[in-house]
Coordinates of C-alpha atoms in Angstrom, one line a residue:
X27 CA 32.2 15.7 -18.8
X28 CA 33.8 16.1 -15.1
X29 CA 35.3 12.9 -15.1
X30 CA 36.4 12.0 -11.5
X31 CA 33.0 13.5 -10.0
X32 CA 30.9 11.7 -12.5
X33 CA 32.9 7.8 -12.6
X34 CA 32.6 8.1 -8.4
X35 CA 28.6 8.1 -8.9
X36 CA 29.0 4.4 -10.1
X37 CA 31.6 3.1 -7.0
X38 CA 28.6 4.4 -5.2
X39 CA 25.9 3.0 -6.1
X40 CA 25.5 -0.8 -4.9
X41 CA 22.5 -2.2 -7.2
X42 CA 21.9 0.2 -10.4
X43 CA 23.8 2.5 -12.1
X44 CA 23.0 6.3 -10.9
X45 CA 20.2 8.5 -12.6
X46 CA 20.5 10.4 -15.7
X47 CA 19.5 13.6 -13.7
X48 CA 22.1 12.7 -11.2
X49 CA 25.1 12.1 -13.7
X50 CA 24.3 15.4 -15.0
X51 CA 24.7 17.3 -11.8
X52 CA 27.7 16.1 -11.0
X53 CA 29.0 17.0 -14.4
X54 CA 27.9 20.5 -13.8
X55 CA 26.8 20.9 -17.4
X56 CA 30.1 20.2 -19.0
X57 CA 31.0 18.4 -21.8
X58 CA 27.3 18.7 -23.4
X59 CA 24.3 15.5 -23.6
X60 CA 25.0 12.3 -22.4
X61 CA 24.0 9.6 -25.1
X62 CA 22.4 6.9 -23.2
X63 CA 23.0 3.0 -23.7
X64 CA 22.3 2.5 -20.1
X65 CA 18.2 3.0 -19.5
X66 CA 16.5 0.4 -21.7
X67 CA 13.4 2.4 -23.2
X68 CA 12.3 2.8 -26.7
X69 CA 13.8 6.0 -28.1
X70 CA 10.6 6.4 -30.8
X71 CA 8.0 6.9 -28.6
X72 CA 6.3 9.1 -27.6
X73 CA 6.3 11.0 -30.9
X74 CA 7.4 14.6 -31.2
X75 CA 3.7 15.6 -31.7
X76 CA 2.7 14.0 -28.5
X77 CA 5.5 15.5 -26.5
X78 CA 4.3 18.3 -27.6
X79 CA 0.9 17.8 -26.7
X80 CA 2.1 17.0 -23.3
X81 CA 4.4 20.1 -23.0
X82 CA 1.1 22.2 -23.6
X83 CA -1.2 20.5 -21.3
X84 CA 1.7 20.4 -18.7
X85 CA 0.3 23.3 -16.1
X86 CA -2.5 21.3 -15.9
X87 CA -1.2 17.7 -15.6
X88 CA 1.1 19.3 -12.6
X89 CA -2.3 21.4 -10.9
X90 CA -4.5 18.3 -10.6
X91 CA -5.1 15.4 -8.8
X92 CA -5.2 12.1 -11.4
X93 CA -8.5 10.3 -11.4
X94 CA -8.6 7.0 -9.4
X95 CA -6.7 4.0 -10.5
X96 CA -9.7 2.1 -11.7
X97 CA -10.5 4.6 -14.1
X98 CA -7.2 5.0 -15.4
X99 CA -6.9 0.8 -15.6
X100 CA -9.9 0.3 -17.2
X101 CA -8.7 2.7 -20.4
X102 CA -5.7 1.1 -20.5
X103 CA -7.6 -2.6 -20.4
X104 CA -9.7 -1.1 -23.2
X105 CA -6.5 -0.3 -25.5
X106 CA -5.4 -3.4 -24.7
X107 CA -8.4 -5.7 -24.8
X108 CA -8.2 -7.2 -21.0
X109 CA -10.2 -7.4 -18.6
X110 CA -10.1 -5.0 -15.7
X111 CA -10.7 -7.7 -13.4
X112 CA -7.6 -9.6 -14.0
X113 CA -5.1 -6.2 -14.3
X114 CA -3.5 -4.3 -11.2
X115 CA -1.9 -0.8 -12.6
X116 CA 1.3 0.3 -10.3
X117 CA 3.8 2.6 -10.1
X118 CA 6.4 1.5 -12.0
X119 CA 6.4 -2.5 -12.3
X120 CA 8.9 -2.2 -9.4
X121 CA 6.1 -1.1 -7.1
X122 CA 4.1 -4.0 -8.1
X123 CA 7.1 -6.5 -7.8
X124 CA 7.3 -4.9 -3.8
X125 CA 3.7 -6.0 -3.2
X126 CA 4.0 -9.5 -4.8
X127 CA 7.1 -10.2 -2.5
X128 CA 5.5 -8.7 0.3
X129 CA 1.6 -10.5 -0.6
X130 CA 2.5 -13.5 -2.0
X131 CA 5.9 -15.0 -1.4
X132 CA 5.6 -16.3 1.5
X133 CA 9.2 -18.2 2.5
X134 CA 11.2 -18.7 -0.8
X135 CA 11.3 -17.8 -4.1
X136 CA 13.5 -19.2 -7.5
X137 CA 15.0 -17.3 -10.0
X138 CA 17.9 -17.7 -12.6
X139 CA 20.1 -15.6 -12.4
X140 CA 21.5 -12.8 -13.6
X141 CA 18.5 -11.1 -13.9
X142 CA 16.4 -8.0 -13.2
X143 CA 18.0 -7.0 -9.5
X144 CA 14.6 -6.1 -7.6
X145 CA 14.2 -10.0 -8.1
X146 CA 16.5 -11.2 -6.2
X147 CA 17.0 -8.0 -4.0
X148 CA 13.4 -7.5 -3.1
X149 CA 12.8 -11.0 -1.3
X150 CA 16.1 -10.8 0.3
X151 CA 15.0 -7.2 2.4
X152 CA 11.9 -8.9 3.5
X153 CA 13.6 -11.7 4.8
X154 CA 12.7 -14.8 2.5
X155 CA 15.3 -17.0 1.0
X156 CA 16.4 -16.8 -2.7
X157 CA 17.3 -19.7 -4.6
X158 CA 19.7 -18.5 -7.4
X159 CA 20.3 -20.7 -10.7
X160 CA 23.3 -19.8 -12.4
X161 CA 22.6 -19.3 -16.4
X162 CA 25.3 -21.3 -17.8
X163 CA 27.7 -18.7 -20.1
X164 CA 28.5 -21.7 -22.5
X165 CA 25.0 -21.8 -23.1
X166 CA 24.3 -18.4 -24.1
X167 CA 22.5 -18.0 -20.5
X168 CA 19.7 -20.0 -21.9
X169 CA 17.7 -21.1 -19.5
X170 CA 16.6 -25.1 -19.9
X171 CA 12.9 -25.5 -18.5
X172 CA 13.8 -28.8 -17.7
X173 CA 16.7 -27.8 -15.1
X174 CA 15.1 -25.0 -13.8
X175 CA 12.2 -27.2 -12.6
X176 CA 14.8 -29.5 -11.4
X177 CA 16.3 -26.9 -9.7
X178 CA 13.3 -25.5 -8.3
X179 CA 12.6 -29.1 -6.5
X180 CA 15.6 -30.1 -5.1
X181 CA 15.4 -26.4 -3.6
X182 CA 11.7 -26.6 -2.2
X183 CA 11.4 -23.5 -3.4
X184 CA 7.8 -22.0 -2.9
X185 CA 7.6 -19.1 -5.6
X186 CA 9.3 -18.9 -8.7
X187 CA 10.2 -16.2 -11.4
X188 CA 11.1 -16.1 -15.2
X189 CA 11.9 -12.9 -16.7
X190 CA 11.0 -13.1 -20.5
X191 CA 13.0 -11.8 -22.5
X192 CA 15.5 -11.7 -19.4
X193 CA 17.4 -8.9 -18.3
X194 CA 20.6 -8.8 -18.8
X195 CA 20.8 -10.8 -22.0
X196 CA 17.6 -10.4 -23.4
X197 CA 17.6 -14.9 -23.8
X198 CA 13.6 -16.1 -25.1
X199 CA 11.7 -18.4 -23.9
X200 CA 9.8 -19.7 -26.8
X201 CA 5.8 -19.6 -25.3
X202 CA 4.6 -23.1 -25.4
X203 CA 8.2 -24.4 -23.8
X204 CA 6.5 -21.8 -21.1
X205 CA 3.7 -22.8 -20.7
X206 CA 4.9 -26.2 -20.1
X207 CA 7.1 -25.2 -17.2
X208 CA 3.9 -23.8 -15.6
X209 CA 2.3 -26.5 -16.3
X210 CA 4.7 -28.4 -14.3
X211 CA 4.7 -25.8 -10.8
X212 CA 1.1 -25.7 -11.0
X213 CA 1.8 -26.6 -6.9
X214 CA 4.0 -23.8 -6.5
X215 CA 2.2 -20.8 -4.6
X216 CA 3.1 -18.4 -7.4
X217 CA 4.9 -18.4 -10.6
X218 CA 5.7 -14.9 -11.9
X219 CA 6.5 -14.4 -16.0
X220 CA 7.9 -11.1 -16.0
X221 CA 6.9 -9.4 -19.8
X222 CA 8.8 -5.9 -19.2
X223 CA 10.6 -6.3 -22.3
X224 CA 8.2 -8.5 -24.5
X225 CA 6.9 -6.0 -26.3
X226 CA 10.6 -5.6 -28.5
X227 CA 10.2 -9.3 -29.7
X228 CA 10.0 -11.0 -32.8
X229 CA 10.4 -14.0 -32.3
X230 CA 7.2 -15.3 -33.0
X231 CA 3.7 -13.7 -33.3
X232 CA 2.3 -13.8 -30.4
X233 CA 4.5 -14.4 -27.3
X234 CA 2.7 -13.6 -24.1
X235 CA 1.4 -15.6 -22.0
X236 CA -1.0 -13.4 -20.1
X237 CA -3.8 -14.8 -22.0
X238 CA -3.2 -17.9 -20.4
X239 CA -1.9 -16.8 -16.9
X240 CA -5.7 -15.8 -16.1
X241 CA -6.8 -19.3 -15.9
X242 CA -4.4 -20.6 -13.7
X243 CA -4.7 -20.3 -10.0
X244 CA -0.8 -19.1 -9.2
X245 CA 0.6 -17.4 -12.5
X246 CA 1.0 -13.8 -12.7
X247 CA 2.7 -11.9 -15.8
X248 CA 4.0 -8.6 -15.4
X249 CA 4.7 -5.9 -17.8
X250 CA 6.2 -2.2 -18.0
X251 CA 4.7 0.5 -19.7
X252 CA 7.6 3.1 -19.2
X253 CA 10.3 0.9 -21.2
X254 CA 7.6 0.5 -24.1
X255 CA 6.8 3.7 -24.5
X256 CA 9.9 5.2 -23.6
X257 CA 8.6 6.8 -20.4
X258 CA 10.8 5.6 -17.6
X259 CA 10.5 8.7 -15.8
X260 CA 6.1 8.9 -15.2
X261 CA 6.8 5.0 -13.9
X262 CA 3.4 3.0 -14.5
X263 CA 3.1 -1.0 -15.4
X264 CA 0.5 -3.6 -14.8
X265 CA 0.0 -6.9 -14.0
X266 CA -2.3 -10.0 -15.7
X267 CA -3.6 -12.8 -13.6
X268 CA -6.4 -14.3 -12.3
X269 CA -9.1 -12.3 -10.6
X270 CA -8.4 -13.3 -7.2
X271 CA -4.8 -12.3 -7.2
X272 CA -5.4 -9.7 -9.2
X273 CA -7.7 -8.2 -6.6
X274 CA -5.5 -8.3 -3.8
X275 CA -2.8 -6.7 -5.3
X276 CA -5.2 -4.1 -6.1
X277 CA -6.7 -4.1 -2.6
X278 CA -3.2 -3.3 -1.0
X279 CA -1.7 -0.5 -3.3
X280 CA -1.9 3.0 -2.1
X281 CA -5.0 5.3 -3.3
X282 CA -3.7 7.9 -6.1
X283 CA -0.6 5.6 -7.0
X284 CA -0.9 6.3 -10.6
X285 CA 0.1 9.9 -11.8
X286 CA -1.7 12.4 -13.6
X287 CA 1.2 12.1 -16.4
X288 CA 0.4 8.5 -16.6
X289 CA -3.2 9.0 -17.0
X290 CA -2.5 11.8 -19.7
X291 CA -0.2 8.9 -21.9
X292 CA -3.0 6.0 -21.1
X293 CA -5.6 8.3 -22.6
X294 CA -3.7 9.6 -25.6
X295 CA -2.8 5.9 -26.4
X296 CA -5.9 5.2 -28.8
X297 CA -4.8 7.9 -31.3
X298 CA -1.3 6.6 -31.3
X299 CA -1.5 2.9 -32.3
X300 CA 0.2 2.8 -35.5
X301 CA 3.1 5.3 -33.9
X302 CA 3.8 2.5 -31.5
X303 CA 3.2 -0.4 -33.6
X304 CA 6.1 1.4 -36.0
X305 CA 8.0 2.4 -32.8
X306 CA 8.4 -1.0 -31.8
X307 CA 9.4 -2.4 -35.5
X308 CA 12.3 0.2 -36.0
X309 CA 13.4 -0.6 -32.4
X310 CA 14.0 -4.4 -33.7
X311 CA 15.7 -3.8 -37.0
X312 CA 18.1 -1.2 -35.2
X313 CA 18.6 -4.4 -32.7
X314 CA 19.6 -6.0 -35.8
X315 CA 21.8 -3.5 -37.4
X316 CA 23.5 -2.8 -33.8
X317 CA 23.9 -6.2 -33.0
X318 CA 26.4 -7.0 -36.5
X319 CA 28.3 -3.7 -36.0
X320 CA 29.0 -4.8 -32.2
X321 CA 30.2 -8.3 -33.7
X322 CA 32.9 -6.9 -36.1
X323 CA 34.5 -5.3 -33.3
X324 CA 37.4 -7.7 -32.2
X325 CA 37.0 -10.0 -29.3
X326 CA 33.7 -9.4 -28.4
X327 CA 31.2 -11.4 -28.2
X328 CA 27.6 -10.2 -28.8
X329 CA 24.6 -13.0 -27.5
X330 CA 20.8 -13.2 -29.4
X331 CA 18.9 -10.9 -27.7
X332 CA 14.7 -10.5 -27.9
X333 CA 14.8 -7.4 -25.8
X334 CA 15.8 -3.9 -26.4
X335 CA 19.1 -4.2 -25.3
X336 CA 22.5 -6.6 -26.0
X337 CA 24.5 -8.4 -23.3
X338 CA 28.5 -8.0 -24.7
X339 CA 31.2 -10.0 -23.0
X340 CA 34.3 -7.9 -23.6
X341 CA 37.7 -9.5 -24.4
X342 CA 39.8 -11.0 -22.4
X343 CA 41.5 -9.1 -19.9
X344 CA 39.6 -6.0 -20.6
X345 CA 37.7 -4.5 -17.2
X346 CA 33.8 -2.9 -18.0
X347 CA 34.0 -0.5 -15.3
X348 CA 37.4 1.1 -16.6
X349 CA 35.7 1.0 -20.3
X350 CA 32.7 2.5 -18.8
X351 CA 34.5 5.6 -17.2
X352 CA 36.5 6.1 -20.3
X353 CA 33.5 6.2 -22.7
X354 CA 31.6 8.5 -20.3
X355 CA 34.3 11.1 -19.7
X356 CA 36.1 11.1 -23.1
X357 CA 33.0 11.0 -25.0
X358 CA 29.8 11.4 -23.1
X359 CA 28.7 7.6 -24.3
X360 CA 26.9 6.1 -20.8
X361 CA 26.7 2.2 -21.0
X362 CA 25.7 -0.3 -18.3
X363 CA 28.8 -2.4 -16.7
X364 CA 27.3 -5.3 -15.3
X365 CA 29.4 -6.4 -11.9
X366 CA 26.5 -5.7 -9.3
X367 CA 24.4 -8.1 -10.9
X368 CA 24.6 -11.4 -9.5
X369 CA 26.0 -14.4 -11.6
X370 CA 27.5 -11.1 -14.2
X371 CA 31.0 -9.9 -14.1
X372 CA 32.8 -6.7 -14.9
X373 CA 33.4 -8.6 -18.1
X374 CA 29.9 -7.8 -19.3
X375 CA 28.3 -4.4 -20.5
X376 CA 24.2 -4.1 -21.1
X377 CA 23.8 -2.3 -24.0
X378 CA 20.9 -0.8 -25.0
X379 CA 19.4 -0.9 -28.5
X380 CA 19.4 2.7 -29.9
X381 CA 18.7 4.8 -33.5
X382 CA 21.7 4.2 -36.1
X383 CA 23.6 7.6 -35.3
X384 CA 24.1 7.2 -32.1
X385 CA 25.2 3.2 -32.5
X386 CA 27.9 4.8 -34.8
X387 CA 29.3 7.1 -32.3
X388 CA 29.1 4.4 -29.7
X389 CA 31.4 2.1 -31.9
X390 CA 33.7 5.1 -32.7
X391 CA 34.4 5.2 -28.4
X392 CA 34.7 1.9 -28.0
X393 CA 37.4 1.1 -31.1
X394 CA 39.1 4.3 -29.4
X395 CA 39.3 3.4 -26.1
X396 CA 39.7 -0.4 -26.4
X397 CA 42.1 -0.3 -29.6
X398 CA 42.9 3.1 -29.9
X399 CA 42.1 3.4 -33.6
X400 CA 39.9 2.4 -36.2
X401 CA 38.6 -1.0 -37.3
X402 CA 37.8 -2.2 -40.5
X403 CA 33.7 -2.7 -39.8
X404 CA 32.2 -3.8 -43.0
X405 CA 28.4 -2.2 -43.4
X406 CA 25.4 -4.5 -42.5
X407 CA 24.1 -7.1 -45.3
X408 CA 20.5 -5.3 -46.7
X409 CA 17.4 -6.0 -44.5
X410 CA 13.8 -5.4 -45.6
X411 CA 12.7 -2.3 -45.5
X412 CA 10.5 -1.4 -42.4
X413 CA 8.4 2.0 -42.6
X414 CA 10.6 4.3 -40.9
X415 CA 9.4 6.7 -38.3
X416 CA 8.6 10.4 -40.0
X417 CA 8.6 11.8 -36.4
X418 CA 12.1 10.0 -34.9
X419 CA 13.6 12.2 -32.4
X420 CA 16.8 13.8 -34.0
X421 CA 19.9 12.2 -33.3
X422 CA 22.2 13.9 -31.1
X423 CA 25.6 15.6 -32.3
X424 CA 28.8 14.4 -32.2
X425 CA 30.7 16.3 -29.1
X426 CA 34.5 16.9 -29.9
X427 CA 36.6 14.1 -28.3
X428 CA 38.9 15.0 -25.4
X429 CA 42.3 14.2 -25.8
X430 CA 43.3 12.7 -22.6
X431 CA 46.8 10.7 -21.4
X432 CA 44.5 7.8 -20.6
X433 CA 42.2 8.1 -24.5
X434 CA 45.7 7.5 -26.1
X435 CA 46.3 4.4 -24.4
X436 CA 44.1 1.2 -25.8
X437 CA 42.6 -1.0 -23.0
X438 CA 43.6 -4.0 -25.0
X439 CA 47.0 -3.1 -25.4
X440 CA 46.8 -2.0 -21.9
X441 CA 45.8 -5.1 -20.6
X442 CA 48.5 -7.4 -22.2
X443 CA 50.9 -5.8 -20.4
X444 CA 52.4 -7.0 -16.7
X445 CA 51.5 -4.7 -14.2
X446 CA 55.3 -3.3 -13.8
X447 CA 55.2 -2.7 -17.6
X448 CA 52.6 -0.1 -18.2
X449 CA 53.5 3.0 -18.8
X450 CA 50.0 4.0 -17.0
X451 CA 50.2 1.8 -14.5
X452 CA 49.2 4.4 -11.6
X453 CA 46.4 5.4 -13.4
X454 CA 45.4 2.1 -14.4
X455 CA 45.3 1.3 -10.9
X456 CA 43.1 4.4 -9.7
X457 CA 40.8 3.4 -12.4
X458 CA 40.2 0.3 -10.6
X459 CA 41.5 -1.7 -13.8
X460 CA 43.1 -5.4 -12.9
X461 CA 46.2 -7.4 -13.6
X462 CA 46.3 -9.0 -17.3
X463 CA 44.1 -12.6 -16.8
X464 CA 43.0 -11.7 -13.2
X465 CA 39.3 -10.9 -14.1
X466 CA 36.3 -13.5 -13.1
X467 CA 34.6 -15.1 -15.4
X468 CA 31.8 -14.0 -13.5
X469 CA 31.0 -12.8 -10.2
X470 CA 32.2 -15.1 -7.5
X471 CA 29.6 -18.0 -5.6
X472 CA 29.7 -17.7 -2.1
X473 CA 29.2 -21.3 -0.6
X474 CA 25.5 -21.5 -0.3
X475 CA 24.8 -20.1 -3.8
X476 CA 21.8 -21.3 -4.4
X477 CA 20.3 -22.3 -1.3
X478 CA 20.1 -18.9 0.2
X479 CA 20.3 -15.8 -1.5
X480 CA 22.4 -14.2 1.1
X481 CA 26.0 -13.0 0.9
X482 CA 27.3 -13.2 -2.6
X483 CA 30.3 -11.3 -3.9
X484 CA 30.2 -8.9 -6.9
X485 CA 32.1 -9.0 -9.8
X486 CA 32.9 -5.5 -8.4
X487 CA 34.1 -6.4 -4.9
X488 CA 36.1 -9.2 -6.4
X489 CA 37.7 -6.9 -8.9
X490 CA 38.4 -4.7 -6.0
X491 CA 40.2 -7.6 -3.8
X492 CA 42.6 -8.4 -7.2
X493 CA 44.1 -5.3 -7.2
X494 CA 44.9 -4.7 -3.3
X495 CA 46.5 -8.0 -4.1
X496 CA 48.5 -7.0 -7.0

């Protein structure tokens, strides 16, 4: 992995982390596969056979124009049992979260936060104001209906959003405590559930509200198709509501926005029910064995998660861009550092939920580069047997690990160190990796936090200020 080219990618890039395609361009094909804990997709679906299936029809999914939207939404309503009345198909949920800002938000809009970043950076471009609650760490980032509705008034915020499970931390929102809430903003002009990652809960049996949002008035719920089935790349999601708004979402997206590879999936669907039902169970006991072998690693700290991925607050000291550098070019392990999402830190990784092998190699970088040997993990208690996936893609091999000044040196051991002290200390500092005790908690307020969701500081940009200071 071309190091220095590949680590710049990030310092560039404002709001997410840089595509897979582009990370491996600028390693030039060196160093082998990337193993991704970055994009949050399932990694059991599609199937082998179906990729296959698409691989031979793929001359003819490229030649042709897709059939309209309404066909392609009304096989996907029939899969899923709704009504094509209440369901807008987009490109990507992103493209439906542009035309709900620019539709239906009309001068402000309320979300905690962290959170997905086209929700708080979407509004913003157009202009409206975004009222920001700050998820309370000693909480777990749980968010309390109560406040938020609390919040939401002393605000006069006009729109609101909850992402459910939220993204970064993957905190739940048990349904009927949500349904309350929009019981109580039944005023507001539109309360938005976003659902992207629903589909990866357990926590109880039936957890959407979309049911429900198609009776009321101002309640959309959104949901993504590409993290479910592990499609990021054909981008298609959909959203539930009521017929009217419904409607015109549907009357302003562009003609042909859905692709002919998304109609190809949507179709195939019916024959592959069981594939994703299993998809989705392996996905959650892997969530379960990743989760303990993250929590035996010293000083971390690992929060409940109902999505497909696991917020982890790093020890003290210890800075999540350095880490992520480190684990990309010593051993081609890509993780999400969390300092351009607002009310996170560079103290914080996203880390997605993936197959056992690859969790094992990911633990065998991090006790590397943060300890700089081995720990003593003890092996998960037994769980109950899920069917496992016959079809599971492979998982990838383990590249040789380069041997590098920097891999010899733990970040811990690093960190405890004054400045002066460290042997590495000119690295260190090219690395972008701060004086012992000078990282945020989290990423700095600015003094209208809150009221306008202009002009807050990244973890990054702080982390950046502490060491010209140092």
């Amino acid at each position: 992995m071309a190091g220095s080219n590949v680590t710049a990618l990030f310092r560039a890039s404002t709001a997410h982390s840089p595509s897979y395609f582009t990370l491996n361009r600028a390693a030039g094909g060196e160093g082998g596969e990337i193993t991704d804990f970055c994009i949050p997709c399932n990694p059991y679906f599609p199937t082998p056979v179906m990729f296959d299936q698409l691989a031979d029809r793929l001359r003819e999914i490229l030649t042709y124009y897709p059939s309209s939207a309404d066909t392609i939404t009304a096989e996907l309503c029939q899969v899923l049992g709704l009504n094509p009345q209440t369901v807008a198909m987009g490109n990507g949920s992103t493209e439906l979260i542009t035309w709900i800002d620019h539709l239906l938000v009309k001068e402000s809009l309320a979300v905690p936060v962290p959170t997905f970043g086209r929700w708080t950076d979407q509004p913003m471009e157009t202009g409206k104001r975004v009222d920001m609650l700050l998820l309370p760490e000693a909480r777990g980032f749980g968010l309390d209906p109560e406040s938020f509705v609390q919040f939401i008034r002393s605000r006069g915020s006009r729109a609101a959003v909850i992402c459910n499970p939220n993204n970064p931390d993957g905190g739940y929102l048990p349904k009927q405590q949500l349904l309350a809430m929009l019981d109580s903003l039944q005023d507001l002009d539109l309360v938005v559930v976003d659902e992207s990652f629903l589909e990866f809960a357990d926590a109880e049996p039936e957890p959407s509200v979309a049911a429900e949002a198609v009776l009321r008035t101002n309640v959309i719920v959104l949901r993504s198709l590409g993290k479910n089935f592990g499609l990021h790349g054909v981008r298609f999601g959909y959203l539930v509501s009521n017929p009217s708004l419904a409607a015109k979402v549907r009357a302003a997206l562009p003609k042909w926005n859905l692709n002919s590879f998304a109609e190809t999936v949507v179709f195939m669907l019916k024959e592959h029910r069981q594939e994703y039902a299993e998809s989705l169970q392996q996905a959650r006991r892997d969530r379960q064995e990743m989760t303990w072998r993250l929590s035996q690693l010293p000083g971390l700290t690992i929060y409940p998660s109902q999505g497909n991925f696991l917020y982890v607050r790093l020890p003290e000291g210890v800075d999540g861009a350095v880490l992520r550098d480190r684990l990309l070019a010593e051993h081609g392990v890509l993780v999400r550092e969390c300092s351009n999402k607002v009310g996170s830190s560079s103290r914080f990784l996203r880390l997605v939920v993936r197959p056992h092998q690859d969790v094992i190699r990911l633990i065998s970088a991090m006790e590397q580069v943060l300890y700089g040997q081995r720990t003593q993990v003890a092996e998960p208690p037994p769980q109950p047997m899920a069917p496992m996936l016959a079809q599971a893609p492979a998982p990838q091999q383990q590249r040789p690990m380069r041997q590098t000044p920097m891999q010899q040196t733990p970040m811990l051991a690093l960190a405890q160190q004054p400045v002066a002290a460290r042997g590495l200390a000119p690295a260190a500092r090219q690395q972008n990796l701060p004086p012992a005790g000078a990282m945020p908690a989290a990423a700095p307020m600015p003094a209208a936090y809150g009221e306008t969701g202009a002009g807050y500081t990244s973890g990054t940009a702080a982390v950046d200020r502490l060491i010209a200071q140092a």
